[in-house]
Amino acid sequence: MLYVNSMASLSNSKLPFQYFHYYNKHSSKCFKVLTPRKSELQLQIIRASSSAAAPDVDLNTLESAISKKDSEAVKEALNQLSEVGWAKKWSSQPYVSRRTTSLRELTSLGIKNAENLAIPSVRNDAAFLFTVVGTTGFLGVLAGQLPGDWGFFTPYLIGSISLVVLAVGSISPGLLQAAIGGFSSFFPDYQERIARHEAAHFLIGYLLGLPILGYSLDIGKEHVNLIDEKLEKLIYSGQLDAKELDRLAVVAMAGLAAEGLKYDKVVGQSADLFTLQRFINRSQPKLSNDQQQNLTRWAVLFAGSLLKNNKVIHEALISAMSKKATVLECIQAIENAA
């Protein structure tokens, strides 16, 4: 058997030949082979071809399918791109298998305050209400210094603002949440949290083979539009099996996992937990409370593991989504980072 032991070129690099030293381990003999020297142009071509992820591909079909919101066409286009070696990350994690998971595993993964992940955050709500009450109280005190009847009635009018806010929250919670969402944008980490959260849903869905047709980072409209016609039918009919429930659970918990890996306190878990519960309610067979809790922990663990293993890709996707990139540009960001 022959092994390349070393390579030595002739001292004059301009000569058109080079020597390769070969060693035969059975005969213990070393000999030289004279081979033509590759030109610099040939070497550049070899380097370019070896570094390229895949030959030039046509993304027009994928772009057209995304614009038409055709999930089956998007899947078909991505499957074809995967076959030619471009969409390497698409459906690269098609199999998931649920298992018993403990909180200690989440902590070991790097999830901060794992025991509080399922507790809805009231940070934004409390900050909003405190600001409203504090501001109106301060203005009421100042208004009390006005002369005459103005100093009597104005504080009452200003103080009633807090009662109006509470009344709106009771009658139309959606309006109050919209106001809280707008107020939350003043937090320094708000936009980065949203981008990290939604990018996690996008990336995990892509890795699991769920077509993404759109997304939004706008206040009150944060979402990633993952549509699979087959899964939609199973969800609406209440016939999700354990395999499909596991896939959807991992995608649903991806945003929560992304925040848990980065921040001490998760604030965007309410919608994710609501979505997961909806999937659980539409699944067969029905899960007990303990099984539902384990599914939640396992899904966070699985999603968090995928995010850690694809950290560079996740960061590249966060950057693209923060710049309002199109879905196609986001997919390109994933594949280029890979």
CSV table of C-alpha atoms in Angstrom, one decimal:
chain,number,residue,atom,x,y,z
A,1,MET,CA,0.0,0.0,0.0
A,2,LEU,CA,1.3,3.4,-0.9
A,3,TYR,CA,1.2,6.5,1.4
A,4,VAL,CA,2.1,10.0,0.5
A,5,ASN,CA,5.0,10.8,2.9
A,6,SER,CA,5.9,14.3,1.8
A,7,MET,CA,5.8,16.5,-1.3
A,8,ALA,CA,8.9,18.4,-2.5
A,9,SER,CA,8.9,20.7,-5.5
A,10,LEU,CA,11.9,21.4,-7.5
A,11,SER,CA,13.7,24.5,-6.2
A,12,ASN,CA,12.9,26.4,-9.4
A,13,SER,CA,9.2,27.0,-9.1
A,14,LYS,CA,9.0,28.1,-12.7
A,15,LEU,CA,9.7,24.6,-14.0
A,16,PRO,CA,6.7,22.8,-15.3
A,17,PHE,CA,7.2,19.7,-13.2
A,18,GLN,CA,7.1,18.8,-9.5
A,19,TYR,CA,8.2,15.7,-7.5
A,20,PHE,CA,6.0,13.7,-5.2
A,21,HIS,CA,7.8,11.4,-2.7
A,22,TYR,CA,6.0,8.1,-2.1
A,23,TYR,CA,6.7,5.6,0.6
A,24,ASN,CA,5.8,1.8,0.3
A,25,LYS,CA,5.3,0.6,3.9
A,26,HIS,CA,5.7,-3.1,2.8
A,27,SER,CA,9.0,-2.8,0.9
A,28,SER,CA,10.3,0.1,3.0
A,29,LYS,CA,11.3,1.9,-0.1
A,30,CYS,CA,10.9,5.5,-1.0
A,31,PHE,CA,10.7,6.7,-4.6
A,32,LYS,CA,9.8,9.8,-6.6
A,33,VAL,CA,7.2,10.5,-9.2
A,34,LEU,CA,7.5,13.3,-11.6
A,35,THR,CA,4.2,15.0,-12.4
A,36,PRO,CA,3.3,18.1,-14.4
A,37,ARG,CA,3.0,21.3,-12.4
A,38,LYS,CA,-0.4,22.9,-12.4
A,39,SER,CA,-0.6,26.5,-13.5
A,40,GLU,CA,-1.7,29.2,-11.2
A,41,LEU,CA,-4.9,29.5,-13.2
A,42,GLN,CA,-5.6,25.8,-12.7
A,43,LEU,CA,-5.0,26.1,-9.0
A,44,GLN,CA,-7.4,29.1,-8.7
A,45,ILE,CA,-10.1,27.1,-10.5
A,46,ILE,CA,-9.5,24.1,-8.2
A,47,ARG,CA,-9.7,26.4,-5.1
A,48,ALA,CA,-12.9,28.1,-6.4
A,49,SER,CA,-14.6,24.8,-7.2
A,50,SER,CA,-13.7,23.2,-3.8
A,51,SER,CA,-14.9,26.2,-1.8
A,52,ALA,CA,-18.2,26.7,-3.6
A,53,ALA,CA,-21.1,25.1,-1.8
A,54,ALA,CA,-22.8,24.2,-5.1
A,55,PRO,CA,-23.0,25.3,-8.7
A,56,ASP,CA,-25.1,28.3,-9.6
A,57,VAL,CA,-28.7,27.5,-9.0
A,58,ASP,CA,-31.9,29.0,-10.2
A,59,LEU,CA,-33.9,30.4,-7.3
A,60,ASN,CA,-36.7,31.8,-9.4
A,61,THR,CA,-39.0,28.8,-8.9
A,62,LEU,CA,-38.6,29.1,-5.1
A,63,GLU,CA,-39.2,32.8,-5.2
A,64,SER,CA,-42.3,32.4,-7.3
A,65,ALA,CA,-43.7,29.7,-5.0
A,66,ILE,CA,-43.1,31.9,-1.9
A,67,SER,CA,-44.8,34.9,-3.6
A,68,LYS,CA,-47.8,32.7,-4.4
A,69,LYS,CA,-48.0,31.4,-0.8
A,70,ASP,CA,-48.0,27.9,-2.2
A,71,SER,CA,-46.6,25.7,0.5
A,72,GLU,CA,-46.4,22.5,-1.6
A,73,ALA,CA,-44.6,24.4,-4.4
A,74,VAL,CA,-42.1,25.8,-1.8
A,75,LYS,CA,-41.4,22.3,-0.5
A,76,GLU,CA,-40.9,20.9,-4.0
A,77,ALA,CA,-38.6,23.8,-4.9
A,78,LEU,CA,-36.5,23.4,-1.8
A,79,ASN,CA,-36.4,19.6,-2.2
A,80,GLN,CA,-35.0,20.1,-5.7
A,81,LEU,CA,-32.4,22.7,-4.5
A,82,SER,CA,-31.4,20.2,-1.8
A,83,GLU,CA,-30.9,17.5,-4.4
A,84,VAL,CA,-28.4,19.7,-6.4
A,85,GLY,CA,-26.5,20.5,-3.2
A,86,TRP,CA,-27.7,24.1,-2.5
A,87,ALA,CA,-30.4,23.8,0.2
A,88,LYS,CA,-28.3,21.7,2.6
A,89,LYS,CA,-30.0,22.8,5.7
A,90,TRP,CA,-33.5,22.3,4.4
A,91,SER,CA,-35.2,19.4,6.2
A,92,SER,CA,-31.8,18.4,7.6
A,93,GLN,CA,-33.4,17.4,10.9
A,94,PRO,CA,-36.5,15.5,9.7
A,95,TYR,CA,-36.7,13.0,12.6
A,96,VAL,CA,-37.5,13.9,16.2
A,97,SER,CA,-38.3,11.6,19.0
A,98,ARG,CA,-39.8,12.6,22.3
A,99,ARG,CA,-38.3,11.3,25.5
A,100,THR,CA,-38.5,12.0,29.2
A,101,THR,CA,-36.8,15.3,30.0
A,102,SER,CA,-35.9,16.9,33.3
A,103,LEU,CA,-35.4,20.6,34.2
A,104,ARG,CA,-31.8,19.8,35.0
A,105,GLU,CA,-31.2,19.0,31.4
A,106,LEU,CA,-32.5,22.4,30.4
A,107,THR,CA,-30.2,24.0,32.9
A,108,SER,CA,-27.2,22.0,31.6
A,109,LEU,CA,-28.0,23.1,28.0
A,110,GLY,CA,-27.7,26.7,29.1
A,111,ILE,CA,-31.4,27.6,29.6
A,112,LYS,CA,-31.6,30.3,32.3
A,113,ASN,CA,-34.2,30.0,35.1
A,114,ALA,CA,-35.6,26.8,33.4
A,115,GLU,CA,-38.1,26.3,36.3
A,116,ASN,CA,-39.9,29.6,35.4
A,117,LEU,CA,-40.1,29.1,31.6
A,118,ALA,CA,-43.8,28.3,31.6
A,119,ILE,CA,-44.7,31.2,33.9
A,120,PRO,CA,-46.0,34.1,31.7
A,121,SER,CA,-43.9,37.2,32.1
A,122,VAL,CA,-45.6,40.3,33.4
A,123,ARG,CA,-42.6,42.6,32.9
A,124,ASN,CA,-44.2,44.6,30.1
A,125,ASP,CA,-47.6,44.7,31.7
A,126,ALA,CA,-46.3,45.8,35.0
A,127,ALA,CA,-44.1,48.4,33.5
A,128,PHE,CA,-46.9,49.8,31.5
A,129,LEU,CA,-49.4,50.0,34.3
A,130,PHE,CA,-46.8,51.4,36.7
A,131,THR,CA,-46.0,54.1,34.2
A,132,VAL,CA,-49.6,55.0,33.6
A,133,VAL,CA,-50.5,55.1,37.4
A,134,GLY,CA,-47.2,56.9,38.3
A,135,THR,CA,-47.5,59.5,35.5
A,136,THR,CA,-51.2,60.2,36.1
A,137,GLY,CA,-50.6,60.5,39.9
A,138,PHE,CA,-47.7,62.9,39.4
A,139,LEU,CA,-49.7,65.0,37.0
A,140,GLY,CA,-52.7,64.9,39.4
A,141,VAL,CA,-50.5,66.4,42.2
A,142,LEU,CA,-49.3,69.1,39.9
A,143,ALA,CA,-52.9,69.8,38.7
A,144,GLY,CA,-53.9,70.3,42.3
A,145,GLN,CA,-51.9,73.4,42.4
A,146,LEU,CA,-54.0,75.1,39.8
A,147,PRO,CA,-56.1,78.0,41.0
A,148,GLY,CA,-59.8,77.9,41.6
A,149,ASP,CA,-62.0,75.0,40.4
A,150,TRP,CA,-59.3,73.9,38.0
A,151,GLY,CA,-57.3,72.7,40.9
A,152,PHE,CA,-60.3,70.7,42.2
A,153,PHE,CA,-61.6,69.0,39.1
A,154,THR,CA,-58.5,68.5,37.0
A,155,PRO,CA,-56.8,66.0,39.4
A,156,TYR,CA,-59.9,63.9,39.3
A,157,LEU,CA,-60.0,63.9,35.5
A,158,ILE,CA,-56.4,62.9,35.3
A,159,GLY,CA,-56.8,60.2,38.0
A,160,SER,CA,-59.6,58.7,36.0
A,161,ILE,CA,-57.2,57.8,33.2
A,162,SER,CA,-56.0,54.8,35.2
A,163,LEU,CA,-59.6,53.6,35.7
A,164,VAL,CA,-60.2,54.0,31.9
A,165,VAL,CA,-57.1,51.9,31.1
A,166,LEU,CA,-58.3,49.1,33.5
A,167,ALA,CA,-61.8,49.2,32.0
A,168,VAL,CA,-60.5,48.9,28.5
A,169,GLY,CA,-58.4,45.9,29.6
A,170,SER,CA,-61.5,44.3,31.0
A,171,ILE,CA,-63.8,45.0,28.0
A,172,SER,CA,-61.3,44.7,25.2
A,173,PRO,CA,-58.0,43.0,26.3
A,174,GLY,CA,-56.7,43.1,22.7
A,175,LEU,CA,-56.6,46.9,22.8
A,176,LEU,CA,-54.7,46.9,26.1
A,177,GLN,CA,-52.2,44.4,24.8
A,178,ALA,CA,-51.6,46.5,21.7
A,179,ALA,CA,-50.9,49.5,23.9
A,180,ILE,CA,-48.6,47.4,26.1
A,181,GLY,CA,-46.8,46.1,23.0
A,182,GLY,CA,-46.2,49.7,21.8
A,183,PHE,CA,-44.9,50.7,25.2
A,184,SER,CA,-42.6,47.7,25.3
A,185,SER,CA,-40.7,49.0,22.3
A,186,PHE,CA,-39.0,51.4,24.7
A,187,PHE,CA,-37.1,48.6,26.3
A,188,PRO,CA,-33.6,48.5,24.9
A,189,ASP,CA,-33.7,44.8,24.2
A,190,TYR,CA,-37.2,44.7,22.7
A,191,GLN,CA,-36.4,44.6,19.0
A,192,GLU,CA,-33.5,42.2,19.5
A,193,ARG,CA,-35.6,39.9,21.5
A,194,ILE,CA,-38.3,39.8,18.8
A,195,ALA,CA,-35.8,39.2,16.1
A,196,ARG,CA,-34.1,36.4,18.0
A,197,HIS,CA,-37.4,34.9,19.0
A,198,GLU,CA,-39.0,34.8,15.5
A,199,ALA,CA,-35.7,33.8,13.8
A,200,ALA,CA,-35.7,30.7,16.1
A,201,HIS,CA,-39.2,29.7,14.8
A,202,PHE,CA,-38.0,30.3,11.2
A,203,LEU,CA,-34.8,28.4,11.5
A,204,ILE,CA,-36.2,25.4,13.4
A,205,GLY,CA,-39.1,25.1,11.0
A,206,TYR,CA,-36.7,25.2,8.1
A,207,LEU,CA,-34.5,22.5,9.6
A,208,LEU,CA,-37.5,20.3,10.3
A,209,GLY,CA,-38.8,20.7,6.7
A,210,LEU,CA,-41.7,23.0,7.3
A,211,PRO,CA,-42.1,25.6,4.5
A,212,ILE,CA,-42.0,29.3,5.5
A,213,LEU,CA,-44.1,31.7,3.5
A,214,GLY,CA,-43.8,34.9,5.5
A,215,TYR,CA,-42.9,36.5,8.8
A,216,SER,CA,-43.3,39.8,10.6
A,217,LEU,CA,-41.4,41.6,13.4
A,218,ASP,CA,-44.0,44.4,13.7
A,219,ILE,CA,-45.3,45.3,17.1
A,220,GLY,CA,-48.4,43.2,17.8
A,221,LYS,CA,-48.0,41.2,14.6
A,222,GLU,CA,-44.9,39.2,15.4
A,223,HIS,CA,-45.1,35.8,13.8
A,224,VAL,CA,-43.5,33.3,11.3
A,225,ASN,CA,-45.9,31.9,8.8
A,226,LEU,CA,-45.2,28.2,8.5
A,227,ILE,CA,-47.8,26.4,6.4
A,228,ASP,CA,-48.0,22.7,5.5
A,229,GLU,CA,-51.3,21.7,3.9
A,230,LYS,CA,-51.1,18.1,5.3
A,231,LEU,CA,-50.5,19.4,8.8
A,232,GLU,CA,-53.2,21.9,8.5
A,233,LYS,CA,-55.8,19.2,7.7
A,234,LEU,CA,-54.6,17.1,10.6
A,235,ILE,CA,-54.8,20.1,13.0
A,236,TYR,CA,-58.3,21.1,11.9
A,237,SER,CA,-59.5,17.5,12.1
A,238,GLY,CA,-58.0,17.0,15.5
A,239,GLN,CA,-56.0,14.0,14.2
A,240,LEU,CA,-52.4,15.0,14.9
A,241,ASP,CA,-50.4,11.9,15.7
A,242,ALA,CA,-47.5,11.8,18.1
A,243,LYS,CA,-44.8,12.2,15.4
A,244,GLU,CA,-46.3,15.4,13.9
A,245,LEU,CA,-47.1,16.8,17.4
A,246,ASP,CA,-43.5,16.4,18.3
A,247,ARG,CA,-42.3,18.4,15.2
A,248,LEU,CA,-44.8,21.2,15.8
A,249,ALA,CA,-44.0,21.3,19.5
A,250,VAL,CA,-40.3,21.8,18.7
A,251,VAL,CA,-41.1,24.7,16.4
A,252,ALA,CA,-43.6,26.2,18.8
A,253,MET,CA,-41.0,26.2,21.7
A,254,ALA,CA,-38.1,27.5,19.5
A,255,GLY,CA,-38.7,31.1,20.3
A,256,LEU,CA,-38.9,30.4,24.0
A,257,ALA,CA,-35.7,28.4,23.9
A,258,ALA,CA,-33.9,31.1,22.0
A,259,GLU,CA,-34.8,33.7,24.7
A,260,GLY,CA,-33.9,31.3,27.5
A,261,LEU,CA,-30.5,30.7,26.1
A,262,LYS,CA,-29.8,34.4,25.8
A,263,TYR,CA,-31.7,36.2,28.6
A,264,ASP,CA,-32.3,35.6,32.3
A,265,LYS,CA,-36.0,36.2,31.9
A,266,VAL,CA,-38.2,35.0,29.0
A,267,VAL,CA,-41.0,37.5,28.1
A,268,GLY,CA,-42.4,36.2,24.8
A,269,GLN,CA,-43.5,32.7,25.9
A,270,SER,CA,-47.3,33.3,26.3
A,271,ALA,CA,-48.1,33.0,22.6
A,272,ASP,CA,-45.8,30.0,22.2
A,273,LEU,CA,-47.4,28.1,25.1
A,274,PHE,CA,-50.8,29.0,23.8
A,275,THR,CA,-49.9,27.6,20.3
A,276,LEU,CA,-48.4,24.4,21.8
A,277,GLN,CA,-51.6,23.9,23.9
A,278,ARG,CA,-53.6,24.3,20.7
A,279,PHE,CA,-51.6,21.5,19.0
A,280,ILE,CA,-51.9,19.3,22.1
A,281,ASN,CA,-55.7,19.7,22.1
A,282,ARG,CA,-55.8,18.7,18.4
A,283,SER,CA,-53.7,15.5,18.9
A,284,GLN,CA,-54.5,11.9,19.3
A,285,PRO,CA,-54.1,10.1,21.7
A,286,LYS,CA,-54.8,12.7,24.4
A,287,LEU,CA,-51.9,13.5,26.7
A,288,SER,CA,-52.1,13.6,30.5
A,289,ASN,CA,-51.0,16.7,32.4
A,290,ASP,CA,-47.6,15.1,33.2
A,291,GLN,CA,-47.1,14.1,29.6
A,292,GLN,CA,-47.9,17.7,28.4
A,293,GLN,CA,-45.4,19.1,30.8
A,294,ASN,CA,-42.7,16.6,29.7
A,295,LEU,CA,-43.5,17.4,26.0
A,296,THR,CA,-43.0,21.1,26.8
A,297,ARG,CA,-39.6,20.5,28.5
A,298,TRP,CA,-38.4,18.1,25.8
A,299,ALA,CA,-39.5,20.5,23.0
A,300,VAL,CA,-37.5,23.3,24.6
A,301,LEU,CA,-34.5,21.1,25.0
A,302,PHE,CA,-34.6,19.8,21.5
A,303,ALA,CA,-35.1,23.3,20.0
A,304,GLY,CA,-32.4,24.7,22.2
A,305,SER,CA,-30.0,22.0,21.2
A,306,LEU,CA,-30.6,22.7,17.5
A,307,LEU,CA,-30.1,26.5,18.0
A,308,LYS,CA,-26.8,25.9,19.9
A,309,ASN,CA,-25.6,23.6,17.2
A,310,ASN,CA,-26.6,26.1,14.5
A,311,LYS,CA,-25.6,29.3,16.4
A,312,VAL,CA,-23.8,31.0,13.5
A,313,ILE,CA,-26.8,30.4,11.2
A,314,HIS,CA,-29.2,31.6,13.8
A,315,GLU,CA,-27.2,34.9,14.3
A,316,ALA,CA,-27.1,35.3,10.5
A,317,LEU,CA,-30.8,34.9,10.2
A,318,ILE,CA,-31.4,37.4,13.1
A,319,SER,CA,-29.4,39.9,11.2
A,320,ALA,CA,-31.3,39.3,8.0
A,321,MET,CA,-34.7,39.5,9.6
A,322,SER,CA,-33.8,42.6,11.5
A,323,LYS,CA,-33.1,44.3,8.1
A,324,LYS,CA,-36.5,43.3,6.8
A,325,ALA,CA,-35.1,40.7,4.4
A,326,THR,CA,-37.5,38.8,2.2
A,327,VAL,CA,-38.2,35.1,3.0
A,328,LEU,CA,-36.0,34.1,0.1
A,329,GLU,CA,-33.2,36.3,1.4
A,330,CYS,CA,-33.6,34.8,4.8
A,331,ILE,CA,-33.3,31.3,3.3
A,332,GLN,CA,-30.2,32.4,1.4
A,333,ALA,CA,-28.8,33.8,4.7
A,334,ILE,CA,-29.3,30.3,6.3
A,335,GLU,CA,-27.6,28.4,3.5
A,336,ASN,CA,-24.8,30.9,3.0
A,337,ALA,CA,-24.0,30.8,6.8
A,338,ALA,CA,-24.1,27.0,6.7
